[in-house]
Coordinates of C-alpha atoms in Angstrom, one line a residue:
Chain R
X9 CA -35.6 -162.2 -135.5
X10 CA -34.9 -166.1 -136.0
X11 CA -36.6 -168.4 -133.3
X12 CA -34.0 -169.2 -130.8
X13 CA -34.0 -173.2 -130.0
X14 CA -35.4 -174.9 -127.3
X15 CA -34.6 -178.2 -125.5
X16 CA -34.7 -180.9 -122.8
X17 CA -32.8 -180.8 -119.8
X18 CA -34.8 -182.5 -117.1
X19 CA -37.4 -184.7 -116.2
X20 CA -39.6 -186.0 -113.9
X21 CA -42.4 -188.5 -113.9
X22 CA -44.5 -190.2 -111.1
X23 CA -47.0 -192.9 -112.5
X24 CA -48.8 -195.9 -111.8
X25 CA -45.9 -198.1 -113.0
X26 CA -43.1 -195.7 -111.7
X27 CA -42.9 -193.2 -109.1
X28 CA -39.5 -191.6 -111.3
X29 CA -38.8 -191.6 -114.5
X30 CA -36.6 -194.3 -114.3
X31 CA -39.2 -196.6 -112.9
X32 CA -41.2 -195.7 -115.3
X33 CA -39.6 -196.2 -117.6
X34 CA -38.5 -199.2 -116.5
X35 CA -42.3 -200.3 -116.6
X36 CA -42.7 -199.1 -120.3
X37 CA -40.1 -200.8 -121.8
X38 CA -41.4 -204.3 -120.2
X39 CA -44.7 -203.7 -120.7
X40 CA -46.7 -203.5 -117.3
X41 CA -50.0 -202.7 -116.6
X42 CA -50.4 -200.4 -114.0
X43 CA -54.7 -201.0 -113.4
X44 CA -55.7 -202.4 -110.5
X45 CA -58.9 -202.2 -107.8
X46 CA -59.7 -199.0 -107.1
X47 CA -58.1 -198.2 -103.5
X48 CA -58.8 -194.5 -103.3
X49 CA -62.9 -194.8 -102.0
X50 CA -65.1 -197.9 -101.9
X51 CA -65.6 -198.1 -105.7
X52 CA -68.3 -201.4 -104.8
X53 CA -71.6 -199.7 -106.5
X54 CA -69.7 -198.0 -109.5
X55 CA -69.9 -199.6 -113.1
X56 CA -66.2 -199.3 -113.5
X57 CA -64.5 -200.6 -110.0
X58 CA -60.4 -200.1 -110.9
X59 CA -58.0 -197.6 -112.3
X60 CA -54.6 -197.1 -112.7
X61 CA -53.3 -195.1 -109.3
X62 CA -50.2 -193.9 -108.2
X63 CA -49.1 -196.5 -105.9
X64 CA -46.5 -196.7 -102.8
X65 CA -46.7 -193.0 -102.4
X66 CA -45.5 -191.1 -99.6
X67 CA -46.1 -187.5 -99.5
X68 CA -44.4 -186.7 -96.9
X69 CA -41.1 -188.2 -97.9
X70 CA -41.4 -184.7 -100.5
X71 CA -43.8 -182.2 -98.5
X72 CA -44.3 -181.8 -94.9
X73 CA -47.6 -182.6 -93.5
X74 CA -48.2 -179.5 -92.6
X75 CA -47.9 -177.8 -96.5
X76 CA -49.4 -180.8 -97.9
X77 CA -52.7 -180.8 -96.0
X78 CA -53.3 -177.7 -98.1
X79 CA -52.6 -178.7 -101.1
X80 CA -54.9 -180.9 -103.6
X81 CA -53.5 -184.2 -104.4
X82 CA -53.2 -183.3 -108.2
X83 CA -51.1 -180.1 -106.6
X84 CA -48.8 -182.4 -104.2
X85 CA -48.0 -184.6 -107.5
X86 CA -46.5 -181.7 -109.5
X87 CA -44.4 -180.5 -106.7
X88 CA -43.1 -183.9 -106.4
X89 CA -42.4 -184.3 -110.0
X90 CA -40.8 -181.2 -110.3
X91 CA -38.5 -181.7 -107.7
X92 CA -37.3 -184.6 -109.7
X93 CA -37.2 -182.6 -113.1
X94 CA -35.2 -179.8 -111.3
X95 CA -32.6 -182.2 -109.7
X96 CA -32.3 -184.2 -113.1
X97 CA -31.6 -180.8 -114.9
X98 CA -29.2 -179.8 -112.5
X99 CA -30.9 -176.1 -112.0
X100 CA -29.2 -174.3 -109.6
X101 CA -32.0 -171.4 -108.8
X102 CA -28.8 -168.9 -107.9
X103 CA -27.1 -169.3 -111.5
X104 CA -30.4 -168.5 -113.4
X105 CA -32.2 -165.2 -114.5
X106 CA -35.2 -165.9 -112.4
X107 CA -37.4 -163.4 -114.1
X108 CA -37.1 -165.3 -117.3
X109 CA -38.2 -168.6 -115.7
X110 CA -41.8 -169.5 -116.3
X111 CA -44.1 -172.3 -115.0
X112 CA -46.4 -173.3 -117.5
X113 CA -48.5 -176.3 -115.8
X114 CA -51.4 -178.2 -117.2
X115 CA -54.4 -179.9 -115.8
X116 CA -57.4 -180.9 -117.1
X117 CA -59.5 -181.1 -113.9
X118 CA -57.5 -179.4 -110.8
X119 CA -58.4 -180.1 -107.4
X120 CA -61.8 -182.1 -107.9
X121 CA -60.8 -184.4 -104.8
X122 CA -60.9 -181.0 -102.4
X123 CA -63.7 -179.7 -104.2
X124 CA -65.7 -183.1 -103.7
X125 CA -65.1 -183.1 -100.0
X126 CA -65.7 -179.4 -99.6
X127 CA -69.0 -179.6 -101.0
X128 CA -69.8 -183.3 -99.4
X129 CA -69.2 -182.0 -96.0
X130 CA -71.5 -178.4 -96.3
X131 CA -74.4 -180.7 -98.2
X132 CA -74.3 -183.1 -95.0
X133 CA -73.7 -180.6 -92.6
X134 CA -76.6 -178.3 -91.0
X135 CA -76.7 -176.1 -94.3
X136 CA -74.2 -173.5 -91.8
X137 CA -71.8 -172.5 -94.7
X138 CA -68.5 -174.0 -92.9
X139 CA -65.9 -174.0 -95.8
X140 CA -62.5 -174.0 -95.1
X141 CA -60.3 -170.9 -96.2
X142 CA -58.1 -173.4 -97.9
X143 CA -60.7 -175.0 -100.2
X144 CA -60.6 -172.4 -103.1
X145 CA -56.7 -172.2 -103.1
X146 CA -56.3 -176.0 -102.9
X147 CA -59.1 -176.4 -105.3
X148 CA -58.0 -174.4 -108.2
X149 CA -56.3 -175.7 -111.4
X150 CA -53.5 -172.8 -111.3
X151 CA -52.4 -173.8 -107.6
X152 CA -50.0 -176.3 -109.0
X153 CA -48.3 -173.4 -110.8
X154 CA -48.5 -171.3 -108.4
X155 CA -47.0 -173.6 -105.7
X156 CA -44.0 -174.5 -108.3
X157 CA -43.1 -170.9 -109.1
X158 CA -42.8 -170.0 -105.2
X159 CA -41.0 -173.3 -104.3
X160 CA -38.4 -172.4 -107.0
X161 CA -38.6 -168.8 -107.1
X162 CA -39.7 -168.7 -110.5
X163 CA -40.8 -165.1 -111.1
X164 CA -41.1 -165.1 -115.0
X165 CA -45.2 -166.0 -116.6
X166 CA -47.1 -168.4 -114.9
X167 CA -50.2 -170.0 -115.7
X168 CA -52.4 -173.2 -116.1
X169 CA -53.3 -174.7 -119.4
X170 CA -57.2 -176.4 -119.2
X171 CA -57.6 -178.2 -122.0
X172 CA -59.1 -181.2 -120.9
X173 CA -57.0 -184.1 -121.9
X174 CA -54.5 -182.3 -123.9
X175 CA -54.0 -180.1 -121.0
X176 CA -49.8 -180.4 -120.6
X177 CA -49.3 -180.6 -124.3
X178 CA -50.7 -177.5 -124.2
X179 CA -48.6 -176.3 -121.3
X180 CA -45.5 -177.6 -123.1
X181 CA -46.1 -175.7 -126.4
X182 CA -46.6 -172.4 -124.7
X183 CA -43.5 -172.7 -122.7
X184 CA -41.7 -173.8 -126.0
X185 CA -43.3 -170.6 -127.8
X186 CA -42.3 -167.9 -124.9
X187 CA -38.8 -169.3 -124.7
X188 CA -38.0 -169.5 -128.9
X189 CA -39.6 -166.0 -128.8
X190 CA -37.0 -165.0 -126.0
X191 CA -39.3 -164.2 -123.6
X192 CA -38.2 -167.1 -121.3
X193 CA -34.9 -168.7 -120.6
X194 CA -36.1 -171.6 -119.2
X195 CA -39.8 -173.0 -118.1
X196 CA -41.2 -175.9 -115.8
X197 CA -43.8 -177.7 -117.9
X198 CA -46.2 -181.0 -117.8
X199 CA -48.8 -181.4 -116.0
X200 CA -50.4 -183.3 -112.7
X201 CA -54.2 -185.1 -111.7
X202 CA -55.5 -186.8 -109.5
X203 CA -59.3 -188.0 -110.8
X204 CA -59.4 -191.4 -109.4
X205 CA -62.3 -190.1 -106.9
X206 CA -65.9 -190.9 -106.5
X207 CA -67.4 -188.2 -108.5
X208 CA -64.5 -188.6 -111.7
X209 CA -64.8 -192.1 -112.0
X210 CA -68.8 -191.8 -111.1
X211 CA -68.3 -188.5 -114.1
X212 CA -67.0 -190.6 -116.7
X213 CA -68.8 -193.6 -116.0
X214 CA -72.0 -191.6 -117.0
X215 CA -70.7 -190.5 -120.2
X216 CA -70.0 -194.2 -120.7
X217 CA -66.3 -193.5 -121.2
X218 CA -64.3 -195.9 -119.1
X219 CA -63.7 -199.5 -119.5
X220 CA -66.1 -201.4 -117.5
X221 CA -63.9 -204.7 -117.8
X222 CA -63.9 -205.2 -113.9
X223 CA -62.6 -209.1 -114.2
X224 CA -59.6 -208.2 -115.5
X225 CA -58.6 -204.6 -115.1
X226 CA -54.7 -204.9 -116.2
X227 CA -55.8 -206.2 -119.8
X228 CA -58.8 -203.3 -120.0
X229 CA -56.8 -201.1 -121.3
X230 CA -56.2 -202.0 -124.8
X231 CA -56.3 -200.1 -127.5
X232 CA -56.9 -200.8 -130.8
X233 CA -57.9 -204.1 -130.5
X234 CA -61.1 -205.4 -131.1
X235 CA -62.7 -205.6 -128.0
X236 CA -61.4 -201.9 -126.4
X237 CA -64.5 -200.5 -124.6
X238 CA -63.6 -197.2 -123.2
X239 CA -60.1 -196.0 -121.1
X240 CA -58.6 -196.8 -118.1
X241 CA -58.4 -193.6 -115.6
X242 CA -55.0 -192.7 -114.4
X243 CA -53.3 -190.6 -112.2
X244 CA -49.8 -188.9 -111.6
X245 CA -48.2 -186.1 -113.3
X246 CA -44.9 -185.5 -115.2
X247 CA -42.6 -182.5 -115.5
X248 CA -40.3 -180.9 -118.1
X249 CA -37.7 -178.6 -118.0
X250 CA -37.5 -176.8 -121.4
X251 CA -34.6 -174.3 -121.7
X252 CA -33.8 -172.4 -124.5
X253 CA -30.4 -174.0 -126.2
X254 CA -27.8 -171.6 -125.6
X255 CA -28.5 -171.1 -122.1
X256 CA -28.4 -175.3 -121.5
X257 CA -24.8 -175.2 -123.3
X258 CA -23.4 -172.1 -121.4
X259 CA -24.3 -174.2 -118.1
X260 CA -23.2 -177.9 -119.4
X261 CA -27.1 -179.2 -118.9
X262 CA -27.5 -183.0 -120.0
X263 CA -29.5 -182.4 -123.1
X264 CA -32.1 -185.0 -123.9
X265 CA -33.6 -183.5 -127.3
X266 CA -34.6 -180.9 -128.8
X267 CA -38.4 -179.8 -129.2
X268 CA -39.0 -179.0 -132.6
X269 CA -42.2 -178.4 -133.0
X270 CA -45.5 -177.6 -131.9
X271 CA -49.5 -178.8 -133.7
X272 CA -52.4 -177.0 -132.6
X273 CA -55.7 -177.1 -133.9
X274 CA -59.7 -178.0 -132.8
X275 CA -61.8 -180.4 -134.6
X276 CA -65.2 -177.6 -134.1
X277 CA -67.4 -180.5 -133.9
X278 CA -68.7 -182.1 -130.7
X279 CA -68.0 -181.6 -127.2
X280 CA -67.1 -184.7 -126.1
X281 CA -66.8 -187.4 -130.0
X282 CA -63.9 -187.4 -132.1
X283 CA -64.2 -186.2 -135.6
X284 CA -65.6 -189.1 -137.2
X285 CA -62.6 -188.8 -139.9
X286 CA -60.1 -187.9 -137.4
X287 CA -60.0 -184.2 -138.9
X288 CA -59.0 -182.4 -136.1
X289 CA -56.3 -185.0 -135.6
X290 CA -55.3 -184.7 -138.9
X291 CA -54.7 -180.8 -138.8
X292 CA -52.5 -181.0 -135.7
X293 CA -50.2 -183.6 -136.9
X294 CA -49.8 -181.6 -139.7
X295 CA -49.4 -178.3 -138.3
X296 CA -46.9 -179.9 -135.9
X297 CA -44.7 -181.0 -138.9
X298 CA -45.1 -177.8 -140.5
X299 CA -44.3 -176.0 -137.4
X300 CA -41.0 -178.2 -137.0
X301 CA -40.0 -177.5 -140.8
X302 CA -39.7 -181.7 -141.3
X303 CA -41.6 -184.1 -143.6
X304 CA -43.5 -186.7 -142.5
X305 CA -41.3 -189.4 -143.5
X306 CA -38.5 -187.9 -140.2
X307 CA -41.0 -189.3 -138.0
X308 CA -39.8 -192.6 -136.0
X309 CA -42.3 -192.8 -133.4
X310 CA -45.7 -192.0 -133.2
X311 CA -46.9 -191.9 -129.5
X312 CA -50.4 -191.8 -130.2
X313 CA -53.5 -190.7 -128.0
X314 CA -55.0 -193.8 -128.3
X315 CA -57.6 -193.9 -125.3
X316 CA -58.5 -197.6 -126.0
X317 CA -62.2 -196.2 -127.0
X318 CA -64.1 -197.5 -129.7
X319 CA -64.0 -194.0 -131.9
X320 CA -61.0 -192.4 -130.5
X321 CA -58.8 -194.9 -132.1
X322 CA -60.3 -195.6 -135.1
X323 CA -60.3 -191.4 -135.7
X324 CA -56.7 -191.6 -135.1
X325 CA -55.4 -194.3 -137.2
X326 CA -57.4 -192.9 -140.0
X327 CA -55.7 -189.5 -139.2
X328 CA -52.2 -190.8 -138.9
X329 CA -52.6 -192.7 -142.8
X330 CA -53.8 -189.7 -144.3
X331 CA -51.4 -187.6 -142.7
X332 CA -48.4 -190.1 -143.5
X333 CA -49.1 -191.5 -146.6
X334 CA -46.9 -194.8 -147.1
X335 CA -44.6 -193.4 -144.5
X336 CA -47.6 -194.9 -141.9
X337 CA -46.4 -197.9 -142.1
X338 CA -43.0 -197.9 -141.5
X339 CA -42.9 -196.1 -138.9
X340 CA -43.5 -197.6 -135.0
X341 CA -46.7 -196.7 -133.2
X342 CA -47.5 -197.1 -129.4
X343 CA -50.3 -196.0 -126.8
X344 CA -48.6 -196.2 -123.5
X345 CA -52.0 -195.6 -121.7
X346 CA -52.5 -199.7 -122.3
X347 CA -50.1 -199.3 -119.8
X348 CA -50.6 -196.3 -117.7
X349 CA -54.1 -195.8 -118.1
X350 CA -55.3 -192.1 -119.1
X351 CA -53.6 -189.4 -117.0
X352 CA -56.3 -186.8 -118.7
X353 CA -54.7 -183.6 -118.1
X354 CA -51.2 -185.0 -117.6
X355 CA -51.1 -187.5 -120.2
X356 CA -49.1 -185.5 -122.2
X357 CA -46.9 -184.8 -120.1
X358 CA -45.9 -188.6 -119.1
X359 CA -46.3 -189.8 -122.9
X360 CA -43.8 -186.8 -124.2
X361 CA -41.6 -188.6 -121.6
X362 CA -42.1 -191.8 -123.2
X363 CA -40.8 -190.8 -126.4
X364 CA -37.8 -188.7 -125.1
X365 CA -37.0 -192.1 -123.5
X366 CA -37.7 -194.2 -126.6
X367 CA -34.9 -191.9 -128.3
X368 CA -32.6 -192.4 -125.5
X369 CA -32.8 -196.2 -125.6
X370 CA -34.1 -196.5 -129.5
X371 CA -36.2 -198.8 -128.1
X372 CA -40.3 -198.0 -128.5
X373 CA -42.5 -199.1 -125.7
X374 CA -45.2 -201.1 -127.0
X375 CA -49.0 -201.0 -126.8
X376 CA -49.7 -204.1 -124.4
X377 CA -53.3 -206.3 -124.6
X378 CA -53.6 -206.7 -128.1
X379 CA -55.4 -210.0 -128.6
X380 CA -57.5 -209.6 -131.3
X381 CA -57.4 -207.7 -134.6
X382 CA -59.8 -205.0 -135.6
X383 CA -60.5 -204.9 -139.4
X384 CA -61.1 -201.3 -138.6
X385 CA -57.4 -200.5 -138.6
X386 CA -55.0 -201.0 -141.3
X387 CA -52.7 -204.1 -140.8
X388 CA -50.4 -202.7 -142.4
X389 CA -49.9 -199.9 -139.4
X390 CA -47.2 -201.3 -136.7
X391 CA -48.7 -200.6 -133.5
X392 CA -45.9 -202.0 -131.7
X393 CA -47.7 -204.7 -130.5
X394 CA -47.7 -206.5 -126.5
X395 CA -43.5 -206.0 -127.1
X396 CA -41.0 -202.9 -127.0
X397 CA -39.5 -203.5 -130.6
X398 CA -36.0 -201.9 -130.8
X399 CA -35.4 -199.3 -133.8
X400 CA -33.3 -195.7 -134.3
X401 CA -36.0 -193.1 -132.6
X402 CA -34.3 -189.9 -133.6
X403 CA -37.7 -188.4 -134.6
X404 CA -41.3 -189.0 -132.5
X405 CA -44.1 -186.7 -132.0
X406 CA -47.1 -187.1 -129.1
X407 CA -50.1 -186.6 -129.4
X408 CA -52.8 -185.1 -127.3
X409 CA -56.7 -184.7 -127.6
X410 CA -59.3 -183.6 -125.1
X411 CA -62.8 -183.2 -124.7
X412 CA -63.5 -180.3 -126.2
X413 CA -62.3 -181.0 -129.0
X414 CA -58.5 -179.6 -128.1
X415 CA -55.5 -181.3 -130.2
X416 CA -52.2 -180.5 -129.6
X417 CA -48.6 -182.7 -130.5
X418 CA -45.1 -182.2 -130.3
X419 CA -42.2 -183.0 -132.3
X420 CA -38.8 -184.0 -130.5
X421 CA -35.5 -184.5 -132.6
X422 CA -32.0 -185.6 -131.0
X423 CA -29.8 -183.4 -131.4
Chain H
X12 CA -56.0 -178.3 -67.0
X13 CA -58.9 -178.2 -68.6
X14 CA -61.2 -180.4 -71.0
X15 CA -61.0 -177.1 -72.9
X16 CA -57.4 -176.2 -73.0
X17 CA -56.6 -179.8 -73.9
X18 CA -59.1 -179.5 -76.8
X19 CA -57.9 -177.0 -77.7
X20 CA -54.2 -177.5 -77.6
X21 CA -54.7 -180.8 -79.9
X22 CA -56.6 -178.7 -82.8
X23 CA -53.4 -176.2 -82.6
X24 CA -50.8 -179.2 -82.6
X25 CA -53.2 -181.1 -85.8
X26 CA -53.5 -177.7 -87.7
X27 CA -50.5 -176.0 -87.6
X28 CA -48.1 -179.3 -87.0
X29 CA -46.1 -178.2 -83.7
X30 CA -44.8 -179.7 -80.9
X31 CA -47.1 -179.9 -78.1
X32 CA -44.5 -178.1 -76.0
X33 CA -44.7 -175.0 -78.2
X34 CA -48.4 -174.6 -77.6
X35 CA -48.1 -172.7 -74.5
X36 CA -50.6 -169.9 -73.4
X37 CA -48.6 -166.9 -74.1
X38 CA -47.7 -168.7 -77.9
X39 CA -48.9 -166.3 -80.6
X40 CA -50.8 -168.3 -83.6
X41 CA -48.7 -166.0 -86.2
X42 CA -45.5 -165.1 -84.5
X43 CA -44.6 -168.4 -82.5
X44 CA -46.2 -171.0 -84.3
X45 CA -46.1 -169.7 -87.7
X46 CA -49.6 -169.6 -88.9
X47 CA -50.6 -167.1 -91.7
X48 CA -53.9 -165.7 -91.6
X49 CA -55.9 -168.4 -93.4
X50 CA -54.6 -170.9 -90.8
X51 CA -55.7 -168.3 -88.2
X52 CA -59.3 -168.3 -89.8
X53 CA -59.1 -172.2 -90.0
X54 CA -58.1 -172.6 -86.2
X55 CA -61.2 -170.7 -85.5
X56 CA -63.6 -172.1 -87.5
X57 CA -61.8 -175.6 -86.0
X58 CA -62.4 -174.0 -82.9
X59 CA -66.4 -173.7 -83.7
X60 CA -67.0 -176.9 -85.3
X61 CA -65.2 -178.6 -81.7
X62 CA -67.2 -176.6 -79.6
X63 CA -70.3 -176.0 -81.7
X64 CA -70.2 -172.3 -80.8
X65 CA -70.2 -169.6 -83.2
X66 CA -67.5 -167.1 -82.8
X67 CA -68.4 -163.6 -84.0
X68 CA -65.3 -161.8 -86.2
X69 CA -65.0 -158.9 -83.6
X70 CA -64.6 -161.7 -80.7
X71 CA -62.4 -164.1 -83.6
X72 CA -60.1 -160.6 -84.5
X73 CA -58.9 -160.8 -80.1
X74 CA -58.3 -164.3 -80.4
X75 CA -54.4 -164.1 -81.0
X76 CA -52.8 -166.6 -78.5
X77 CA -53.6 -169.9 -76.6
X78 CA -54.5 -168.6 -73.7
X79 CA -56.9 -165.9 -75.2
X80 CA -58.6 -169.1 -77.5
X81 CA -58.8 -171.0 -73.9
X82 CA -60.2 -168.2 -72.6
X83 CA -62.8 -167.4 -74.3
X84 CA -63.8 -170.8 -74.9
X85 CA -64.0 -171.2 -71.3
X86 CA -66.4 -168.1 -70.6
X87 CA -68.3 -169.0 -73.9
X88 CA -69.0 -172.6 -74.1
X89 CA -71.7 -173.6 -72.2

């Protein structure tokens, strides 16, 4: 039985520069930083004091007060995304077979912020175990799906993908496989967290992963310049509708691409470092272009990983020159987290976004605070430098890693 | 009414996001104010925390409406 085809038909994105897809966009394509002080908790005694956070949200413009008090934050954001996704798609729940619509959610962490308080509040408390009957069901990673599939009525497979940072890539690709196998029509994918809190910023401080560039936190996030040291935390979540092709045309769904193909593959090799030759990244890139049936000189656009740490980056560029041969350098490369920071989990999510909006526009949103030149990476490699540099994007493929060593990338063609 | 009842009521109205009009004694937490039974369990342990009381389940499993939560705080809170 051939694969059936699967594509785009909605989208949704809330971010630290854009609270819709629009806005963000909006803020890719003129190349804003969304880092800033740390609002979320007094951040005074932490080595890194900023991150990039969602900013002018109100929740209960989307959930009442009473349904978002139990919910996590990281649960409340992929509600609000997928609200946007389902509008944008134009999914009437009454037209579809609701048994063959999935939720297939990713994110890395879940509900740390409930768990945090939770546990704060019974370790300063008179050891009388008083946990609320919400904190497990707020707390764990597989609420978010859960929540979407009984807002929506979604009553095909539903699950979580944990993979660390390549947590909705993840998500997307299973969604992609059920519905080219036939076993879905249609699926709500991406992913959603919400880590800018004491003990994930106080986390990733210790393993001496975040940028500690507190004078100047919109140019901390830089990647692959010189003077990079570590990433910017994010927050925020993105949604994607994927429906399988025939059942977008029967319904006249805006089609934004198609989703080609899917990489997957783990580097075996530390639990936290890159492969120092990028192996891991290697093997996905290529299985993703194997999986898509395309060579690598199709690809336009690279959305890259690129954390703005000091191996990360270096493992990646390697990976993308041996992977692409000559082909590296004409094609357009880009890490949006200099602008977004790292939305861990969701990251893929957001930055698979990017790229179906670079095709849209043919316009490829740059990777902003480049101010010095790192002899570690080939000049010849366009990193699309401080400007969005306009160019035909009919091919671009995301990429994903997490701790863990997890790597997973997608390929989207127009159709 | 009582320092109790007011308590009380303001715990409902915070928890379960009513009206303050709704909350009247003969107001069931499940069929009038449309709690399931994890917001029943939370509105006790609410209950405990305000009051610092511990309410056995027996006792917690008869506590259904306002009135019965003001009443037994009232006999049981010293």
């Amino acid at each position: 039985m051939p694969f059936k085809r699967v594509v785009i038909t909605g989208l949704g994105a809330l971010t630290p520069i854009g609270n819709t897809v629009q806005e963000f966009w909006n803020g890719l394509s003129a190349g804003v930083s969304g880092a800033g002080p740390i609002t979320k908790f007094n951040a005074e005694k932490f080595r890194t004091k900023f991150a990039c956070e969602v900013k002018g949200l109100d929740i209960n413009q989307f959930i009442p007060r009473q349904e978002a008090r139990k919910m996590d934050p990281f649960a409340q954001y992929a509600l609000i995304v997928a609200d946007e996704a389902v509008a944008d798609a134009g999914l009437n729940p009454e037209q579809i077979n609701l048994d063959k619509a999935g939720v297939i959610w990713g994110s890395g962490i879940g509900g740390l912020k409930t768990f945090e308080d939770e546990v704060k509040n019974y370790a300063t408390g008179d050891g009388s175990p008083r946990y609320n009957p919400f904190f497990i069901p707020k707390m764990i990673a597989d609420s978010a799906s859960g929540l979407l599939s009984i807002r929506y009525g979604f009553r095909g497979v539903n699950y979580v993908t944990v993979s660390a940072c390549a947590s909705a890539t993840n998500a997307m690709i299973d969604a992609f496989n059920f519905i080219r196998l036939g076993r879905l029509d249609i699926a709500i994918s991406g992913g959603s967290e919400a880590a800018v809190t004491e003990a994930g910023v106080g986390g990733f401080n210790a393993l001496r992963a975040l940028s500690e560039r507190n004078d100047s936190p919109e140019t901390a996030s830089r990647p692959f310049d010189k003077d990079r040291d570590g990433f910017v935390l994010g927050e925020g979540a993105g949604a994607i509708i994927l429906e399988e092709y025939e059942h977008a045309k029967a319904r006249g769904a805006k089609i934004y691409a198609e989703l080609i193909g899917g990489g997957m593959s783990s580097d075996a090799y530390h639990i936290t470092a890159p492969h120092p030759e990028g192996l891991g990244a290697l093997n996905v890139m290529k299985d993703a272009l194997n999986d898509a049936g395309i060579g690598p000189e199709d690809i336009d656009y690279i959305n890259v990983h690129g954390t703005s740490t000091p191996l990360g980056d270096v493992s990646e560029a390697t990976a993308i020159e041996k992977v692409f041969g000559e082909h590296a350098y004409r094609l357009n490369i880009s890490s949006t987290k200099s602008m977004t920071g790292h939305l861990l989990g969701a990251a893929g999510a957001i930055e698979s976004i990017a790229c179906l909006m670079a095709m849209q526009h043919n316009l490829v949103p740059p990777t902003i605070n480049h101010f010095t030149d790192d002899e570690q990476f080939n000049p010849k490699l366009n990193f699309t430098f401080n400007k969005a540099q306009e160019r035909a994007v009919n091919v671009a493929l995301s990429n994903t890693f997490g701790f863990g060593g997890h790597n997973f990338s997608v390929v989207f063609r127009k159709l | 009414m009582s320092e109790i009842a007011d308590k009380v009521k303001a715990i409902i109205v915070e928890k379960l996001g009513v009206e303050e009009s709704e909350v009247t004694p003969e107001a069931s937490f499940t069929n009038d104010l449309g709690a399931d039974s994890l917001d029943t369990v939370e509105l006790i342990m609410e209950f405990e925390k305000e009051f610092n009381i511990s309410i056995p389940d027996d006792q917690a499993e008869n506590i259904g409406t306002v009135g019965q939560a003001i009443s037994y705080l009232e006999e049981n809170v010293k």
